[in-house]
């Protein structure tokens, strides 16, 4: 391949990286990579970052870093473009390796078709418009044949699906889904659901949640459209359908115009067997999430056929076939398309039950550990009928949904929070299981085998002295060696690296940080439920119990009970609405009476009711030089006894006339998003650094303002805030004790 100029797409992907490494390490080819910029990174930056990746380590070590950088600079170039909108290519180009694609089984239909059908269409049109006639090596997949049985030949797929009509339909699908999501009826559903789940956080939170739900609804609709459209014409999923149509584009738009075309169809690509080193892999691939879920004990059973062949191929075998075609050139007549299935099912089959046995044996000897460091015992699969596994999964999903409804009505205690955490973990596990069943069972129940005669014939044309690391006879693969000594150790190492990084991140975010000194730091405290157990209701009862004559208390209590439903509904809808409504009960109360009460025993009891942990934390912040601020929806009259503990107290103020409270607040209560906005203004005016500031709240209504601060803490939280804090890895503290 001396002086050969190669145009490579998909270079940042798993296979693309391996192809680029082999081109640089074993040939003198010059490579132009088609890359689009991403965020603030230019295409050149994205390419240059690859040199530091593990796939190039063996080569860098062999030639030295300085030489590797020199070769990289001299022999790589970038065509900065989005493949789907590519119009021209500056030549000359001798070989094109098209490996770019969306590989997700359940991508939205427009995304999958844009990349897997629109990408090839634009690429071949650009080559034609530029007057170039390279040998194109188009990377596809063995599974383009769709749902079928028996031996699948290395030949063009026999179907009559019009790729032009399909891509046109896919291009308008998002617009149609967007329009459907914006009907008044559908928007109201999003609003109602968002209000139910986020109403207490404020109107902006509701709006954000409503719009996020709409976007998710659109994507789910497009995913489901891709899945059902694929099945309606005989494919398992949108990935295999779009790849089949991408092949047809190549056949018609490139080979059909008299150009050289070779189509390489890998099976399920996994870690390398030999090159660049045994076990090289870049992230989890197709089979790996299923394997890791089993290793973690998340898959007690799976609906697969034990004698089905899960066709796995090491990535270096795929690269070797591509390199052979690039070196030996197009095989046969110019107008003949070459098809090469890089697979193991026909020549060296690996039945699903054997793969399961290899995986089980490995993790019995090398078990993963749970979050407490205990070895995880992997389950035994009995391969039940699909209907039995599906019924079991549906029953668990219904029970989980019922548990979520029950949990929403439970009070927050240490026991219910622990239960909610277990339920959340179970829901995630069931969600993963549902994903695995929906996506993978088509591959673990397949009755197809892929022929590889033409691929083996290509291998026979390699020079006799070709190193073993550049050959691709799958009969050389010892599956026990590959799984036990190559792939599973590499995958486990990768999983442990990810787990350690994730655990460290969670630990760092969920552990209360040591307080740093600073006069530009705020420490913001909520009152009810956070510093004290009392609420606005219990506060009112304790006040009126002292201000009213004993004979008045029964009627007062009866009135409170009669309006409990109104207050409860207001609380569920909006915390500010509840504060306003409940504050009306103070109408007619003399200010002097409250001031006298607060200055006496009532105020002393309030200070004495502060949770031990709260007092300790306030003192810590004051010792660190932080500005301590108490912000409460309660009336300022009741917060007076706490003023000496804080640098500032911000509370609701009620209007009075002739020394008598009117029941109307002078300003809107500082709760949920109003408090968040106040904090932004307060910090800006005082020069405080919110990213280093601390906040303490107990209710889901506090989530809005806690997120404004860099160091939020959930204190004895209610269940909704507990779930938010757990998801965002906020520290969760119990201030009932010092």
XYZ file of C-alpha atoms in Angstrom:
738
model
C 0.000 0.000 0.000
C 2.950 2.337 -0.496
C 1.772 5.871 -1.280
C -1.863 4.754 -1.177
C -4.265 7.520 -0.160
C -7.125 6.313 2.027
C -10.328 8.182 2.884
C -11.636 6.864 6.202
C -15.027 7.537 7.806
C -15.997 6.616 11.352
C -12.430 7.025 12.601
C -13.467 7.989 16.143
C -15.451 4.758 16.543
C -14.239 1.396 17.825
C -13.571 -0.157 14.418
C -12.374 3.111 12.859
C -9.663 3.555 15.498
C -8.404 0.023 14.861
C -8.315 0.582 11.087
C -6.364 3.827 11.450
C -3.869 2.197 13.806
C -3.245 -0.650 11.353
C -2.846 1.727 8.416
C -0.237 3.749 10.297
C 1.614 0.857 11.918
C 1.855 -1.544 8.961
C 1.648 0.588 5.781
C 2.886 3.867 4.315
C -0.623 4.996 3.408
C -1.764 8.587 3.852
C -5.127 8.774 5.627
C -7.742 11.492 5.334
C -10.382 11.163 8.023
C -13.875 12.559 7.566
C -14.772 14.069 10.957
C -17.282 16.659 12.043
C -16.452 19.188 14.778
C -18.030 18.511 18.153
C -18.797 21.299 20.578
C -15.705 23.435 20.935
C -13.472 20.727 19.463
C -12.424 21.065 15.854
C -12.248 17.998 13.641
C -8.429 18.104 13.795
C -8.512 18.242 17.587
C -10.799 15.217 17.693
C -8.446 13.271 15.447
C -5.305 14.242 17.365
C -6.864 13.137 20.652
C -6.986 9.593 19.302
C -3.199 9.278 19.343
C -3.288 9.142 23.142
C -5.785 6.270 23.199
C -4.769 2.700 24.162
C -5.199 1.360 20.618
C -2.034 3.247 19.568
C 0.064 2.398 22.646
C 1.807 -0.662 21.168
C 2.768 1.296 18.057
C 3.879 4.342 20.072
C 6.039 2.138 22.280
C 7.574 0.468 19.231
C 8.549 3.613 17.305
C 8.805 6.079 20.194
C 6.519 9.001 21.003
C 8.452 11.536 18.936
C 8.467 9.356 15.819
C 4.793 8.475 16.325
C 3.854 12.180 16.468
C 5.906 12.897 13.341
C 4.248 10.072 11.382
C 0.864 11.150 12.655
C 1.384 14.733 11.498
C 2.741 13.696 8.091
C 0.331 10.916 7.224
C -3.021 12.021 8.614
C -5.278 14.732 7.339
C -8.822 15.838 8.122
C -11.828 16.533 5.955
C -13.992 18.525 8.368
C -17.578 17.747 7.445
C -20.739 16.040 8.512
C -20.878 12.921 6.377
C -24.584 13.306 5.632
C -23.991 16.765 4.100
C -20.697 16.035 2.340
C -20.598 17.547 -1.162
C -17.046 17.361 -2.535
C -13.813 15.508 -1.796
C -10.412 16.780 -2.861
C -8.478 13.952 -4.502
C -6.675 11.853 -5.182
C -8.226 8.955 -3.243
C -7.277 5.345 -3.944
C -9.296 3.545 -1.279
C -12.339 4.566 0.748
C -13.095 2.678 3.961
C -16.595 3.646 5.037
C -17.057 2.460 8.623
C -19.176 5.288 10.037
C -22.637 4.363 11.305
C -25.092 4.617 14.150
C -24.772 1.223 15.822
C -27.577 1.517 18.370
C -30.320 -1.084 18.002
C -32.947 1.374 19.213
C -31.929 4.782 17.881
C -34.701 7.149 16.717
C -35.561 6.311 13.121
C -34.485 9.687 11.727
C -31.077 9.493 13.404
C -30.435 5.916 12.278
C -31.500 6.583 8.695
C -29.620 9.894 8.469
C -26.328 8.189 9.363
C -26.727 4.687 7.944
C -28.584 5.558 4.721
C -28.099 9.293 4.246
C -24.385 9.044 5.062
C -23.567 6.569 2.277
C -25.817 8.441 -0.143
C -23.922 11.696 0.454
C -20.515 9.983 0.411
C -21.008 8.283 -2.946
C -22.584 11.374 -4.466
C -19.571 13.439 -3.313
C -17.130 10.921 -4.795
C -19.027 11.003 -8.070
C -19.229 14.806 -8.110
C -15.492 15.037 -7.418
C -14.615 12.769 -10.351
C -12.998 10.151 -8.102
C -12.956 6.399 -8.744
C -11.534 4.704 -5.623
C -12.072 1.156 -4.453
C -14.762 1.516 -1.780
C -14.801 -0.849 1.188
C -18.237 -0.412 2.719
C -18.546 -1.800 6.261
C -21.985 -3.259 6.990
C -23.159 -6.089 9.276
C -23.962 -9.774 8.866
C -27.451 -9.102 10.164
C -28.598 -7.115 7.104
C -30.537 -10.174 5.930
C -33.280 -9.472 8.446
C -35.359 -12.078 10.232
C -34.533 -15.376 8.561
C -33.451 -18.950 9.168
C -30.678 -21.095 7.783
C -27.419 -20.250 6.024
C -27.153 -16.636 4.897
C -24.974 -16.277 1.796
C -22.312 -13.688 0.982
C -24.481 -11.982 -1.591
C -26.770 -9.035 -2.107
C -29.764 -9.102 0.238
C -32.958 -10.013 -1.582
C -35.559 -7.392 -0.700
C -37.717 -4.810 -2.448
C -37.711 -2.047 0.159
C -37.236 1.307 -1.573
C -34.453 3.098 0.318
C -35.391 6.436 -1.235
C -38.951 6.207 0.059
C -37.790 5.000 3.463
C -35.232 7.739 4.007
C -37.737 10.362 2.850
C -40.267 9.022 5.358
C -37.626 8.956 8.103
C -36.671 12.554 7.367
C -40.246 13.787 7.946
C -40.905 11.437 10.876
C -39.435 13.797 13.437
C -41.461 16.747 12.161
C -44.615 14.633 12.401
C -43.718 13.440 15.912
C -42.923 16.987 16.970
C -46.287 18.158 15.656
C -48.106 15.322 17.434
C -46.363 16.208 20.695
C -47.602 19.781 20.448
C -51.336 19.143 20.222
C -53.256 20.780 23.096
C -54.375 17.386 24.384
C -50.877 15.930 24.487
C -49.324 19.070 25.952
C -51.899 19.000 28.737
C -50.816 15.456 29.605
C -47.220 16.634 29.928
C -48.286 19.614 32.043
C -50.449 17.501 34.361
C -47.722 14.908 34.903
C -45.073 17.582 35.464
C -47.315 19.453 37.893
C -47.965 16.290 39.865
C -44.272 15.434 40.150
C -42.670 18.903 40.235
C -45.393 21.374 41.209
C -43.913 21.974 44.655
C -40.623 23.034 43.081
C -42.203 25.952 41.232
C -43.622 26.870 37.807
C -40.251 26.950 36.026
C -39.511 23.434 37.258
C -42.907 22.321 35.990
C -42.226 23.924 32.615
C -38.787 22.302 32.338
C -40.165 18.912 33.323
C -43.071 19.278 30.904
C -40.775 20.130 28.001
C -38.339 17.345 28.924
C -41.275 14.911 28.923
C -42.338 16.170 25.499
C -38.833 15.686 24.066
C -38.646 12.208 25.590
C -42.084 11.399 24.163
C -40.928 12.426 20.679
C -37.765 10.322 20.909
C -39.665 7.303 22.220
C -42.149 7.661 19.388
C -39.328 7.749 16.842
C -37.634 4.762 18.477
C -40.885 2.813 18.395
C -41.484 3.866 14.793
C -38.048 2.556 13.836
C -38.636 -0.720 15.637
C -42.091 -1.369 14.202
C -41.156 -0.246 10.685
C -38.196 -2.614 10.703
C -40.317 -5.539 11.865
C -43.044 -4.735 9.379
C -40.638 -5.361 6.491
C -38.774 -8.295 8.042
C -35.890 -6.880 10.102
C -35.242 -7.195 13.834
C -34.564 -3.517 14.494
C -33.918 -0.152 12.884
C -30.141 -0.719 12.946
C -30.201 -3.800 10.724
C -32.845 -2.298 8.423
C -30.919 0.947 7.944
C -27.660 -0.949 7.356
C -29.383 -3.099 4.723
C -30.657 0.010 2.973
C -27.174 1.533 3.267
C -25.845 -1.480 1.365
C -28.455 -0.961 -1.320
C -27.357 2.674 -1.643
C -23.762 1.488 -2.168
C -24.828 -1.116 -4.706
C -26.946 1.283 -6.745
C -25.213 4.624 -6.307
C -21.600 3.403 -6.481
C -21.232 -0.086 -7.949
C -24.234 0.524 -10.210
C -22.325 3.419 -11.838
C -19.397 1.186 -12.751
C -17.227 1.658 -9.640
C -15.400 -0.900 -7.507
C -17.215 -1.921 -4.326
C -16.445 -4.445 -1.592
C -18.923 -4.904 1.246
C -17.545 -6.213 4.532
C -20.128 -7.645 6.906
C -18.838 -8.247 10.428
C -20.861 -10.214 12.943
C -20.869 -8.994 16.575
C -17.513 -7.248 16.970
C -15.777 -7.678 20.318
C -12.272 -7.215 21.767
C -9.137 -8.043 19.792
C -7.573 -11.482 19.928
C -4.014 -10.436 19.043
C -3.593 -6.891 17.658
C -2.867 -4.229 18.823
C -2.731 -6.387 21.954
C -4.973 -9.169 23.289
C -8.140 -7.814 24.801
C -8.029 -4.285 23.385
C -11.512 -2.795 23.512
C -12.842 0.748 23.519
C -15.904 0.761 25.750
C -18.537 -1.943 26.060
C -19.684 -3.449 22.787
C -22.846 -5.264 21.692
C -22.733 -8.378 23.896
C -20.940 -6.784 26.837
C -23.850 -5.020 28.621
C -25.706 -8.348 28.659
C -22.644 -10.152 30.056
C -21.996 -7.508 32.710
C -25.641 -7.485 33.784
C -25.382 -11.254 34.285
C -22.098 -10.895 36.198
C -23.735 -8.336 38.518
C -26.628 -10.697 39.226
C -29.173 -8.527 37.425
C -30.299 -11.216 34.968
C -31.751 -14.164 36.900
C -32.983 -15.611 33.605
C -32.948 -14.772 29.918
C -35.194 -15.837 27.016
C -32.623 -17.204 24.572
C -32.299 -20.415 22.598
C -29.387 -22.411 24.064
C -28.469 -23.872 20.669
C -28.672 -20.509 18.920
C -25.351 -19.233 17.589
C -24.273 -15.870 18.977
C -21.877 -14.905 16.216
C -18.931 -13.084 17.789
C -15.770 -11.952 15.987
C -12.628 -10.254 17.400
C -12.140 -6.735 16.064
C -8.672 -7.452 14.661
C -10.138 -10.121 12.347
C -12.463 -7.500 10.867
C -9.568 -5.069 10.429
C -7.481 -7.785 8.782
C -10.187 -8.445 6.163
C -10.425 -4.709 5.413
C -6.639 -4.442 5.144
C -6.512 -7.470 2.826
C -9.036 -5.840 0.497
C -7.170 -2.540 0.641
C -3.880 -4.309 -0.176
C -5.020 -6.941 -2.680
C -7.568 -4.648 -4.285
C -11.062 -5.274 -5.546
C -11.638 -8.931 -6.399
C -13.324 -9.919 -9.660
C -14.780 -7.702 -12.356
C -15.268 -3.993 -11.703
C -19.048 -4.242 -11.840
C -19.110 -7.223 -9.474
C -19.704 -6.376 -5.844
C -17.636 -8.418 -3.419
C -19.330 -9.563 -0.218
C -17.261 -10.700 2.757
C -18.905 -11.909 5.951
C -16.446 -11.777 8.836
C -18.097 -14.217 11.172
C -17.609 -17.446 13.083
C -21.005 -19.135 12.995
C -20.448 -21.359 9.963
C -16.753 -22.219 10.355
C -16.252 -22.128 14.146
C -19.683 -21.855 15.778
C -20.189 -20.676 19.365
C -23.637 -21.786 20.591
C -25.294 -19.502 23.093
C -25.237 -22.183 25.797
C -21.467 -22.551 25.405
C -20.916 -18.808 25.603
C -23.083 -18.779 28.731
C -21.017 -21.623 30.205
C -17.763 -19.757 29.518
C -19.117 -16.577 31.071
C -20.526 -18.403 34.089
C -17.283 -20.316 34.688
C -15.244 -17.130 34.530
C -17.384 -15.177 36.986
C -17.643 -18.110 39.376
C -13.848 -18.036 39.586
C -13.510 -14.236 39.314
C -16.733 -12.790 40.771
C -17.477 -9.101 40.726
C -18.086 -7.389 44.059
C -21.197 -5.565 45.203
C -21.146 -2.090 46.758
C -20.224 -3.632 50.117
C -17.277 -5.574 48.738
C -19.017 -8.953 48.828
C -18.626 -11.367 45.862
C -21.673 -11.517 43.616
C -23.018 -15.010 43.003
C -24.037 -15.338 39.354
C -27.401 -16.991 38.680
C -28.008 -20.264 36.852
C -29.950 -19.928 33.628
C -32.396 -22.619 32.575
C -33.344 -20.954 29.269
C -37.118 -20.907 29.754
C -39.579 -20.454 26.947
C -39.892 -16.841 25.875
C -43.485 -16.524 27.114
C -42.577 -17.675 30.629
C -39.746 -15.157 30.946
C -41.926 -12.384 29.526
C -44.788 -13.152 31.955
C -42.405 -13.109 34.906
C -40.927 -9.780 33.824
C -44.354 -8.178 33.322
C -45.490 -9.285 36.779
C -42.400 -7.722 38.384
C -42.958 -4.505 36.415
C -46.562 -4.268 37.648
C -45.484 -4.864 41.248
C -42.784 -2.214 40.898
C -45.311 0.307 39.540
C -47.648 -0.455 42.440
C -44.788 0.035 44.895
C -44.042 3.456 43.392
C -47.663 4.563 43.906
C -47.637 3.346 47.502
C -44.273 5.025 48.140
C -45.558 8.393 46.957
C -48.031 8.444 49.856
C -45.649 7.324 52.619
C -44.118 9.688 55.193
C -40.369 10.129 55.216
C -38.601 8.033 57.832
C -35.275 6.234 57.806
C -37.145 3.006 57.069
C -39.258 4.415 54.211
C -36.198 6.125 52.711
C -34.361 2.801 52.778
C -37.398 1.165 51.186
C -37.563 3.878 48.509
C -33.877 3.349 47.757
C -34.406 -0.399 47.355
C -37.440 0.216 45.159
C -35.481 2.632 42.981
C -32.698 0.074 42.596
C -35.237 -2.591 41.655
C -36.855 -0.258 39.103
C -33.474 0.391 37.479
C -32.780 -3.324 37.369
C -36.156 -4.077 35.798
C -35.646 -1.258 33.301
C -32.290 -2.723 32.289
C -33.777 -6.211 32.073
C -36.600 -4.943 29.859
C -34.048 -3.242 27.613
C -31.946 -6.403 27.362
C -34.956 -8.594 26.613
C -36.333 -6.234 23.963
C -32.992 -5.606 22.245
C -31.044 -8.834 22.575
C -33.487 -11.701 22.366
C -33.636 -11.428 18.573
C -29.898 -12.148 18.532
C -29.937 -14.848 21.207
C -32.853 -16.638 19.527
C -31.636 -16.457 15.955
C -31.576 -19.550 13.767
C -29.292 -17.986 11.163
C -25.756 -18.971 10.234
C -23.570 -16.721 8.101
C -21.559 -18.227 5.262
C -17.921 -17.088 4.997
C -16.600 -18.955 1.945
C -15.619 -15.802 0.050
C -13.914 -14.384 3.126
C -11.886 -17.574 3.544
C -11.055 -17.490 -0.181
C -9.774 -13.946 0.271
C -7.608 -15.137 3.170
C -6.108 -17.837 0.953
C -4.779 -15.106 -1.362
C -2.636 -13.538 1.349
C 1.125 -14.058 0.900
C 2.459 -17.196 2.556
C 4.646 -15.168 4.902
C 1.762 -13.034 6.244
C 2.159 -12.788 10.028
C -0.494 -14.627 11.989
C -1.652 -11.331 13.533
C -2.797 -10.168 10.073
C -4.734 -13.291 9.073
C -8.429 -13.920 9.658
C -9.161 -17.656 9.553
C -11.760 -17.940 12.314
C -11.052 -21.652 12.663
C -7.899 -20.604 14.521
C -9.928 -19.143 17.392
C -9.987 -21.206 20.591
C -13.186 -19.919 22.175
C -12.314 -21.011 25.702
C -8.998 -19.179 25.467
C -10.675 -16.124 23.958
C -13.370 -15.838 26.631
C -11.420 -16.955 29.687
C -8.056 -15.319 29.001
C -8.733 -12.454 26.608
C -12.190 -10.932 26.383
C -13.683 -11.413 29.843
C -10.550 -10.254 31.707
C -10.388 -7.165 29.470
C -14.064 -6.434 29.932
C -13.879 -6.959 33.699
C -10.910 -4.616 33.935
C -12.837 -2.004 31.970
C -15.894 -2.477 34.201
C -13.799 -2.075 37.346
C -12.186 1.092 36.010
C -15.620 2.525 35.259
C -16.946 1.388 38.636
C -14.043 2.958 40.521
C -14.392 6.223 38.640
C -18.164 6.281 39.150
C -17.827 5.338 42.813
C -15.203 8.018 43.393
C -17.425 10.598 41.714
C -20.463 9.533 43.749
C -18.438 9.502 46.947
C -17.001 12.930 46.255
C -20.389 14.420 45.485
C -22.378 12.652 48.207
C -19.909 13.188 51.047
C -20.201 16.432 52.954
C -17.035 18.396 52.224
C -14.843 19.844 54.894
C -15.770 23.478 55.261
C -13.334 25.888 53.664
C -12.846 29.318 55.148
C -14.079 32.275 53.162
C -16.049 35.467 53.619
C -17.574 35.162 50.124
C -19.386 31.921 50.958
C -23.048 31.609 51.958
C -24.590 29.010 54.247
C -28.343 29.071 53.618
C -30.704 27.230 55.975
C -34.370 26.374 55.683
C -36.311 26.372 58.973
C -39.385 24.091 59.103
C -38.398 20.450 58.808
C -34.710 21.295 58.526
C -33.617 23.131 61.675
C -36.714 22.097 63.636
C -39.269 19.332 63.237
C -42.222 21.716 63.348
C -44.230 22.882 60.343
C -46.397 25.945 59.720
C -49.387 23.948 60.980
C -47.796 22.801 64.240
C -46.396 26.295 64.752
C -49.874 27.786 64.354
C -51.417 25.318 66.801
C -48.776 26.032 69.434
C -49.264 29.793 69.057
C -53.051 29.777 69.092
C -53.090 27.332 71.961
C -51.469 30.044 74.038
C -53.236 33.112 72.643
C -56.826 31.841 72.619
C -58.966 31.153 75.612
C -59.526 27.431 76.232
C -63.157 27.724 75.185
C -62.196 28.983 71.750
C -59.815 26.125 70.932
C -62.417 23.463 69.934
C -64.016 25.694 67.303
C -60.596 26.789 66.055
C -59.494 23.165 65.717
C -62.744 22.179 64.031
C -62.328 24.961 61.477
C -58.751 23.884 60.824
C -59.844 20.305 60.272
C -62.672 21.348 57.963
C -60.205 23.200 55.736
C -57.489 20.557 55.864
C -58.375 19.316 52.388
C -58.046 22.808 50.929
C -54.650 23.277 52.552
C -53.485 19.832 51.439
C -54.424 20.517 47.841
C -52.666 23.885 47.952
C -49.543 22.246 49.408
C -49.510 19.645 46.637
C -49.885 22.272 43.931
C -47.580 25.031 45.130
C -45.753 25.682 48.387
C -46.279 29.438 48.040
C -50.005 28.961 47.581
C -50.151 26.966 50.797
C -48.148 29.573 52.740
C -50.491 32.321 51.564
C -53.642 30.336 52.281
C -52.561 29.196 55.723
C -51.249 32.614 56.731
C -54.799 33.949 56.394
C -55.594 32.160 59.670
C -53.607 34.830 61.531
C -56.009 37.571 60.431
C -57.246 39.510 63.462
C -54.360 38.484 65.700
C -52.678 41.340 67.605
C -49.003 41.868 66.775
C -48.238 42.763 70.395
C -49.659 39.420 71.586
C -47.411 37.482 69.263
C -44.367 39.562 70.174
C -45.014 38.971 73.875
C -45.420 35.227 73.277
C -42.273 34.942 71.176
C -40.206 36.909 73.689
C -41.195 34.504 76.453
C -41.315 30.762 76.930
C -42.510 30.032 73.369
C -39.383 31.602 71.870
C -37.155 29.722 74.299
C -38.807 26.452 73.311
C -38.223 27.244 69.639
C -34.489 27.679 70.221
C -34.457 24.567 72.392
C -36.195 22.592 69.616
C -33.350 23.149 67.159
C -31.945 19.818 66.072
C -28.504 19.070 67.563
C -26.957 18.628 64.152
C -28.307 21.993 63.059
C -26.671 23.895 65.897
C -23.355 22.210 65.243
C -23.452 22.987 61.521
C -24.379 26.648 62.054
C -21.418 27.061 64.401
C -19.076 25.382 61.900
C -20.093 27.812 59.172
C -19.747 30.828 61.398
C -16.286 29.648 62.493
C -15.320 29.333 58.815
C -16.281 32.962 58.191
C -19.307 32.097 56.040
C -22.348 34.346 55.958
C -25.145 32.354 57.587
C -28.645 33.095 56.326
C -31.944 31.686 57.539
C -34.656 31.829 54.882
C -38.153 30.729 55.845
C -41.715 31.006 54.615
C -42.798 31.485 58.212
C -43.669 34.957 59.534
C -40.755 37.126 60.590
C -42.405 37.556 64.001
C -41.771 33.892 64.792
C -38.151 33.864 63.599
C -36.997 36.582 66.035
C -35.619 34.132 68.683
C -33.316 32.591 66.063
C -31.839 35.876 64.849
C -28.748 35.740 67.148
C -27.680 32.477 65.504
C -27.493 33.923 61.981
C -25.977 36.840 60.163
C -29.323 37.445 58.490
C -32.875 36.170 58.768
C -35.199 36.478 55.773
C -38.825 35.603 56.471
C -42.348 36.391 55.317
C -43.850 39.659 56.554
C -47.567 40.145 57.069
C -49.339 43.454 56.745
C -50.942 44.893 59.861
C -53.490 47.621 60.448
C -53.686 49.356 63.824
C -51.455 46.675 65.316
C -53.633 43.818 64.029
C -52.517 41.306 61.374
C -54.595 41.412 58.168
C -53.801 37.843 57.045
C -52.203 39.123 53.848
C -48.465 38.843 53.224
C -46.652 42.048 52.342
C -44.590 40.262 49.668
C -44.759 36.818 48.018
C -43.251 34.093 50.231
C -39.647 33.126 49.493
C -40.178 29.464 48.677
C -39.064 27.107 45.869
C -38.083 29.059 42.724
C -38.725 32.450 44.348
C -36.044 31.597 46.882
C -33.712 30.467 44.097
C -34.145 33.763 42.284
C -33.670 35.704 45.514
C -30.426 33.812 46.144
C -29.060 34.734 42.720
C -29.783 38.413 43.314
C -28.518 38.301 46.893
C -25.224 36.700 45.859
C -24.743 39.123 42.994
C -25.333 42.141 45.200
C -23.096 40.891 48.006
C -20.346 39.346 45.881
C -20.878 35.789 47.136
C -19.649 32.700 45.277
C -22.637 30.385 44.912
C -20.482 27.572 43.500
C -18.762 27.327 46.908
C -21.857 28.073 48.966
C -23.892 25.629 51.050
C -27.609 25.034 51.355
C -29.727 22.885 53.685
C -33.334 21.873 53.018
C -35.711 19.006 53.778
C -38.513 19.197 51.202
C -38.854 18.674 47.482
C -39.941 22.339 47.432
C -36.350 23.158 48.413
C -34.853 21.364 45.396
C -35.181 24.444 43.177
C -33.004 26.678 45.327
C -30.651 23.940 46.524
C -29.622 23.351 42.905
C -28.474 26.976 42.663
C -25.781 26.265 45.267
C -22.591 24.334 44.646
C -22.842 22.328 47.864
C -26.445 21.357 48.589
C -27.361 18.997 51.444
C -30.665 17.195 52.008
C -31.463 17.162 55.734
C -33.919 14.517 56.967
C -35.541 14.814 53.517
C -39.034 13.864 52.465
C -39.152 10.974 49.999
C -39.321 13.085 46.804
C -36.267 15.138 47.851
C -34.537 11.948 48.978
C -34.939 10.540 45.473
C -33.597 13.755 43.903
C -30.645 13.865 46.300
C -29.850 10.205 45.645
C -29.961 10.709 41.881
C -27.749 13.804 42.025
C -25.450 12.365 44.717
C -26.115 15.144 47.196
C -25.084 14.474 50.797
C -28.022 13.266 52.899
C -27.738 14.052 56.597
C -29.671 13.281 59.760
C -29.655 16.260 62.125
C -31.701 14.585 64.805
C -28.394 13.891 66.477
C -25.274 16.021 66.816
